[in-house]
PDB file of C-alpha atoms in Angstrom:
ATOM      1  CA  MET A 573       0.720   9.041  -4.111  1.00  0.00           C
ATOM      2  CA  PRO A 574      -1.493   7.154  -1.678  1.00  0.00           C
ATOM      3  CA  THR A 575      -2.460   3.556  -2.412  1.00  0.00           C
ATOM      4  CA  PHE A 576      -5.862   2.017  -1.673  1.00  0.00           C
ATOM      5  CA  ILE A 577      -6.070  -0.366   1.270  1.00  0.00           C
ATOM      6  CA  HIS A 578      -7.675  -3.658   0.244  1.00  0.00           C
ATOM      7  CA  LEU A 579      -8.753  -6.335   2.743  1.00  0.00           C
ATOM      8  CA  ALA A 580      -5.141  -7.261   3.604  1.00  0.00           C
ATOM      9  CA  ASN A 581      -1.976  -5.533   2.421  1.00  0.00           C
ATOM     10  CA  LEU A 582       1.754  -5.537   2.860  1.00  0.00           C
ATOM     11  CA  VAL A 583       3.123  -2.064   2.159  1.00  0.00           C
ATOM     12  CA  PHE A 584       6.806  -1.486   1.351  1.00  0.00           C
ATOM     13  CA  ASP A 585       9.008   1.585   1.191  1.00  0.00           C
ATOM     14  CA  LYS A 586      10.418   1.546  -2.353  1.00  0.00           C
ATOM     15  CA  ASN A 587      13.818   2.751  -1.125  1.00  0.00           C
ATOM     16  CA  THR A 588      14.027  -0.316   1.110  1.00  0.00           C
ATOM     17  CA  ILE A 589      13.089  -2.582  -1.790  1.00  0.00           C
ATOM     18  CA  ALA A 590      15.703  -0.916  -3.998  1.00  0.00           C
ATOM     19  CA  ASN A 591      18.418  -1.349  -1.370  1.00  0.00           C
ATOM     20  CA  LYS A 592      17.584  -4.667   0.284  1.00  0.00           C
ATOM     21  CA  TYR A 593      15.346  -6.830  -1.931  1.00  0.00           C
ATOM     22  CA  ASN A 594      17.304  -9.263  -4.096  1.00  0.00           C
ATOM     23  CA  GLY A 595      16.929  -7.785  -7.596  1.00  0.00           C
ATOM     24  CA  GLY A 596      15.581  -4.464  -6.355  1.00  0.00           C
ATOM     25  CA  CYS A 597      12.411  -2.785  -7.547  1.00  0.00           C
ATOM     26  CA  ASP A 598      12.469  -4.406 -10.986  1.00  0.00           C
ATOM     27  CA  GLN A 599      12.499  -7.902  -9.500  1.00  0.00           C
ATOM     28  CA  PHE A 600       9.838  -6.963  -6.941  1.00  0.00           C
ATOM     29  CA  ARG A 601       7.561  -5.762  -9.768  1.00  0.00           C
ATOM     30  CA  ILE A 602       8.038  -9.113 -11.510  1.00  0.00           C
ATOM     31  CA  ASP A 603       7.622 -11.224  -8.359  1.00  0.00           C
ATOM     32  CA  TYR A 604       4.349  -9.517  -7.430  1.00  0.00           C
ATOM     33  CA  ASN A 605       2.964  -8.706 -10.914  1.00  0.00           C
ATOM     34  CA  ILE A 606       2.791  -5.032 -10.022  1.00  0.00           C
ATOM     35  CA  ASP A 607       2.093  -3.871 -13.573  1.00  0.00           C
ATOM     36  CA  SER A 608      -0.580  -6.457 -14.419  1.00  0.00           C
ATOM     37  CA  ASN A 609      -2.399  -7.029 -11.124  1.00  0.00           C
ATOM     38  CA  GLU A 610      -5.033  -4.419 -10.300  1.00  0.00           C
ATOM     39  CA  PHE A 611      -4.787  -5.154  -6.563  1.00  0.00           C
ATOM     40  CA  ASN A 612      -0.995  -4.818  -6.255  1.00  0.00           C
ATOM     41  CA  GLN A 613      -0.040  -1.174  -6.519  1.00  0.00           C
ATOM     42  CA  GLU A 614       2.895   1.156  -6.913  1.00  0.00           C
ATOM     43  CA  ASP A 615       3.202   4.869  -6.356  1.00  0.00           C
ATOM     44  CA  ASP A 616       6.191   7.211  -6.105  1.00  0.00           C
ATOM     45  CA  GLU A 617       7.256   5.974  -2.671  1.00  0.00           C
ATOM     46  CA  LEU A 618       5.443   2.680  -1.998  1.00  0.00           C
ATOM     47  CA  PHE A 619       4.651  -0.794  -3.230  1.00  0.00           C
ATOM     48  CA  SER A 620       1.506  -2.421  -1.873  1.00  0.00           C
ATOM     49  CA  ILE A 621       0.540  -6.057  -2.370  1.00  0.00           C
ATOM     50  CA  SER A 622      -2.900  -7.355  -1.480  1.00  0.00           C
ATOM     51  CA  ALA A 623      -4.650 -10.536  -0.411  1.00  0.00           C
ATOM     52  CA  MET A 624      -7.948 -11.553   1.144  1.00  0.00           C
ATOM     53  CA  ASN A 625      -6.335 -12.395   4.500  1.00  0.00           C
ATOM     54  CA  ILE A 626      -3.127 -11.296   6.200  1.00  0.00           C
ATOM     55  CA  ASN A 627      -1.948 -14.890   6.710  1.00  0.00           C
ATOM     56  CA  GLU A 628      -1.806 -15.457   2.936  1.00  0.00           C
ATOM     57  CA  PHE A 629       1.448 -13.505   2.565  1.00  0.00           C
ATOM     58  CA  ASP A 630       4.710 -15.454   2.336  1.00  0.00           C
ATOM     59  CA  ILE A 631       6.867 -13.626   4.896  1.00  0.00           C
ATOM     60  CA  ASP A 632       9.579 -16.294   4.593  1.00  0.00           C
ATOM     61  CA  LEU A 633       9.986 -15.436   0.905  1.00  0.00           C
ATOM     62  CA  LEU A 634      10.407 -11.760   1.760  1.00  0.00           C
ATOM     63  CA  ILE A 635      13.100 -12.706   4.282  1.00  0.00           C
ATOM     64  CA  GLU A 636      14.821 -14.923   1.685  1.00  0.00           C
ATOM     65  CA  ARG A 637      14.814 -11.973  -0.722  1.00  0.00           C
ATOM     66  CA  GLY A 638      16.594  -9.765   1.843  1.00  0.00           C
ATOM     67  CA  LEU A 639      13.969  -8.017   3.936  1.00  0.00           C
ATOM     68  CA  ALA A 640      14.025  -8.053   7.725  1.00  0.00           C
ATOM     69  CA  PHE A 641      11.254  -9.409   9.946  1.00  0.00           C
ATOM     70  CA  ASP A 642      11.419  -9.888  13.712  1.00  0.00           C
ATOM     71  CA  ASN A 643       9.587 -13.146  14.454  1.00  0.00           C
ATOM     72  CA  LYS A 644       9.591 -12.506  18.208  1.00  0.00           C
ATOM     73  CA  LEU A 645       8.009  -9.065  17.918  1.00  0.00           C
ATOM     74  CA  ASN A 646       6.077 -10.086  14.785  1.00  0.00           C
ATOM     75  CA  GLN A 647       6.977  -6.864  12.960  1.00  0.00           C
ATOM     76  CA  SER A 648       9.359  -5.213  10.521  1.00  0.00           C
ATOM     77  CA  ASN A 649      10.590  -1.743   9.658  1.00  0.00           C
ATOM     78  CA  ASP A 650      11.016  -2.877   6.020  1.00  0.00           C
ATOM     79  CA  PHE A 651       7.282  -3.260   5.440  1.00  0.00           C
ATOM     80  CA  VAL A 652       3.934  -2.877   7.213  1.00  0.00           C
ATOM     81  CA  ALA A 653       1.020  -5.288   7.379  1.00  0.00           C
ATOM     82  CA  ILE A 654      -2.366  -3.586   7.331  1.00  0.00           C
ATOM     83  CA  THR A 655      -5.937  -4.781   7.042  1.00  0.00           C
ATOM     84  CA  ARG A 656      -8.930  -2.751   5.976  1.00  0.00           C
ATOM     85  CA  TYR A 657     -10.839  -3.324   9.182  1.00  0.00           C
ATOM     86  CA  GLY A 658      -8.042  -3.851  11.698  1.00  0.00           C
ATOM     87  CA  GLY A 659      -5.547  -1.165  10.732  1.00  0.00           C
ATOM     88  CA  ALA A 660      -1.762  -1.446  10.727  1.00  0.00           C
ATOM     89  CA  LEU A 661      -0.381  -4.382  12.695  1.00  0.00           C
ATOM     90  CA  TRP A 662       2.689  -2.326  13.701  1.00  0.00           C
ATOM     91  CA  LYS A 663       4.065   1.187  13.280  1.00  0.00           C
ATOM     92  CA  THR A 664       7.045   2.508  11.339  1.00  0.00           C
ATOM     93  CA  ASP A 665       8.316   6.059  10.970  1.00  0.00           C
ATOM     94  CA  TRP A 666       7.605   6.158   7.208  1.00  0.00           C
ATOM     95  CA  PHE A 667       4.060   4.751   6.993  1.00  0.00           C
ATOM     96  CA  ASN A 668       0.755   6.620   7.357  1.00  0.00           C
ATOM     97  CA  HIS A 669      -2.855   5.700   6.615  1.00  0.00           C
ATOM     98  CA  ASN A 670      -6.450   6.726   7.201  1.00  0.00           C
ATOM     99  CA  GLY A 671      -8.120   3.316   6.886  1.00  0.00           C
ATOM    100  CA  THR A 672      -8.865   3.791   3.182  1.00  0.00           C
ATOM    101  CA  PHE A 673      -5.528   4.906   1.749  1.00  0.00           C
ATOM    102  CA  ALA A 674      -1.895   4.388   2.771  1.00  0.00           C
ATOM    103  CA  TRP A 675       0.909   6.837   2.051  1.00  0.00           C
ATOM    104  CA  HIS A 676       4.575   7.412   2.738  1.00  0.00           C
ATOM    105  CA  SER A 677       5.646  10.194   5.111  1.00  0.00           C
ATOM    106  CA  ASN A 678       7.293  11.848   2.065  1.00  0.00           C
ATOM    107  CA  CYS A 679       4.047  11.815   0.060  1.00  0.00           C
ATOM    108  CA  ASN A 680       3.083  14.930  -1.878  1.00  0.00           C
ATOM    109  CA  GLU A 681       0.859  17.041   0.374  1.00  0.00           C
ATOM    110  CA  ASP A 682      -1.860  17.546  -2.275  1.00  0.00           C
ATOM    111  CA  GLN A 683      -2.109  13.783  -2.834  1.00  0.00           C
ATOM    112  CA  LYS A 684      -2.343  13.188   0.905  1.00  0.00           C
ATOM    113  CA  LYS A 685      -5.110  15.799   1.173  1.00  0.00           C
ATOM    114  CA  LYS A 686      -7.032  14.075  -1.639  1.00  0.00           C
ATOM    115  CA  ALA A 687      -6.767  10.714   0.170  1.00  0.00           C
ATOM    116  CA  ILE A 688      -8.115  12.305   3.329  1.00  0.00           C
ATOM    117  CA  GLU A 689     -10.906  14.082   1.456  1.00  0.00           C
ATOM    118  CA  ILE A 690     -12.080  10.893  -0.272  1.00  0.00           C
ATOM    119  CA  ALA A 691     -11.929   8.789   2.877  1.00  0.00           C
ATOM    120  CA  GLU A 692     -13.310  11.256   5.380  1.00  0.00           C
ATOM    121  CA  LYS A 693     -15.499  13.726   3.532  1.00  0.00           C
ATOM    122  CA  MET A 694     -16.892  12.032   0.433  1.00  0.00           C
ATOM    123  CA  THR A 695     -20.150  10.115   0.743  1.00  0.00           C
ATOM    124  CA  MET A 696     -20.669   6.738  -0.891  1.00  0.00           C
ATOM    125  CA  ASP A 697     -23.386   8.340  -3.052  1.00  0.00           C
ATOM    126  CA  LYS A 698     -20.817  10.780  -4.461  1.00  0.00           C
ATOM    127  CA  ILE A 699     -18.263   7.991  -4.955  1.00  0.00           C
ATOM    128  CA  GLN A 700     -20.963   6.024  -6.830  1.00  0.00           C
ATOM    129  CA  GLU A 701     -21.671   9.051  -9.057  1.00  0.00           C
ATOM    130  CA  PHE A 702     -17.996   9.136 -10.029  1.00  0.00           C
ATOM    131  CA  ALA A 703     -18.011   5.365 -10.624  1.00  0.00           C
ATOM    132  CA  GLU A 704     -20.959   5.726 -13.019  1.00  0.00           C
ATOM    133  CA  LYS A 705     -18.827   8.205 -14.984  1.00  0.00           C
ATOM    134  CA  GLY A 706     -15.967   5.682 -15.124  1.00  0.00           C
ATOM    135  CA  ILE A 707     -13.896   7.329 -12.382  1.00  0.00           C
ATOM    136  CA  ASN A 708     -12.641   5.003  -9.650  1.00  0.00           C
ATOM    137  CA  MET A 709     -12.090   7.095  -6.538  1.00  0.00           C
ATOM    138  CA  PHE A 710     -10.236   4.198  -4.907  1.00  0.00           C
ATOM    139  CA  GLU A 711      -7.383   3.970  -7.419  1.00  0.00           C
ATOM    140  CA  THR A 712      -3.849   4.951  -6.504  1.00  0.00           C
ATOM    141  CA  ILE A 713      -3.903   8.731  -6.210  1.00  0.00           C
ATOM    142  CA  ARG A 714      -1.660  10.322  -8.817  1.00  0.00           C
ATOM    143  CA  THR A 715      -0.856  13.863  -9.846  1.00  0.00           C
ATOM    144  CA  LYS A 716      -2.524  15.064 -13.009  1.00  0.00           C
TER     145      LYS A 716
END
């Protein structure tokens, strides 16, 4: 299920969080208010937390909780930093995006196709039509 890319995001593979983050996925959900914050998202494979600027994220806290970050290379395989207008700050083998949505390499193919369709083929007029009907085309893409 692809997640929407806000201005600045850190995106995490849920398997990594389950295996490395102190307290696992349950603690991560609590620490980042995943269930009650409309900007922090969760899908089948990913967590995504958002901010206005990339420098607002507390990387030291993530390291304290068990995730790896290479300060010399300024990157990690445990998570990816991405901004709406600058793209991903580094690459991993599990992370994909199209500038509007981010998804895991194991994402359901139909969900990935929907993310691509919305981002690359849908006009803002059409997206506005859906919004007027109460449908947010930029929500986490889920199966029906």
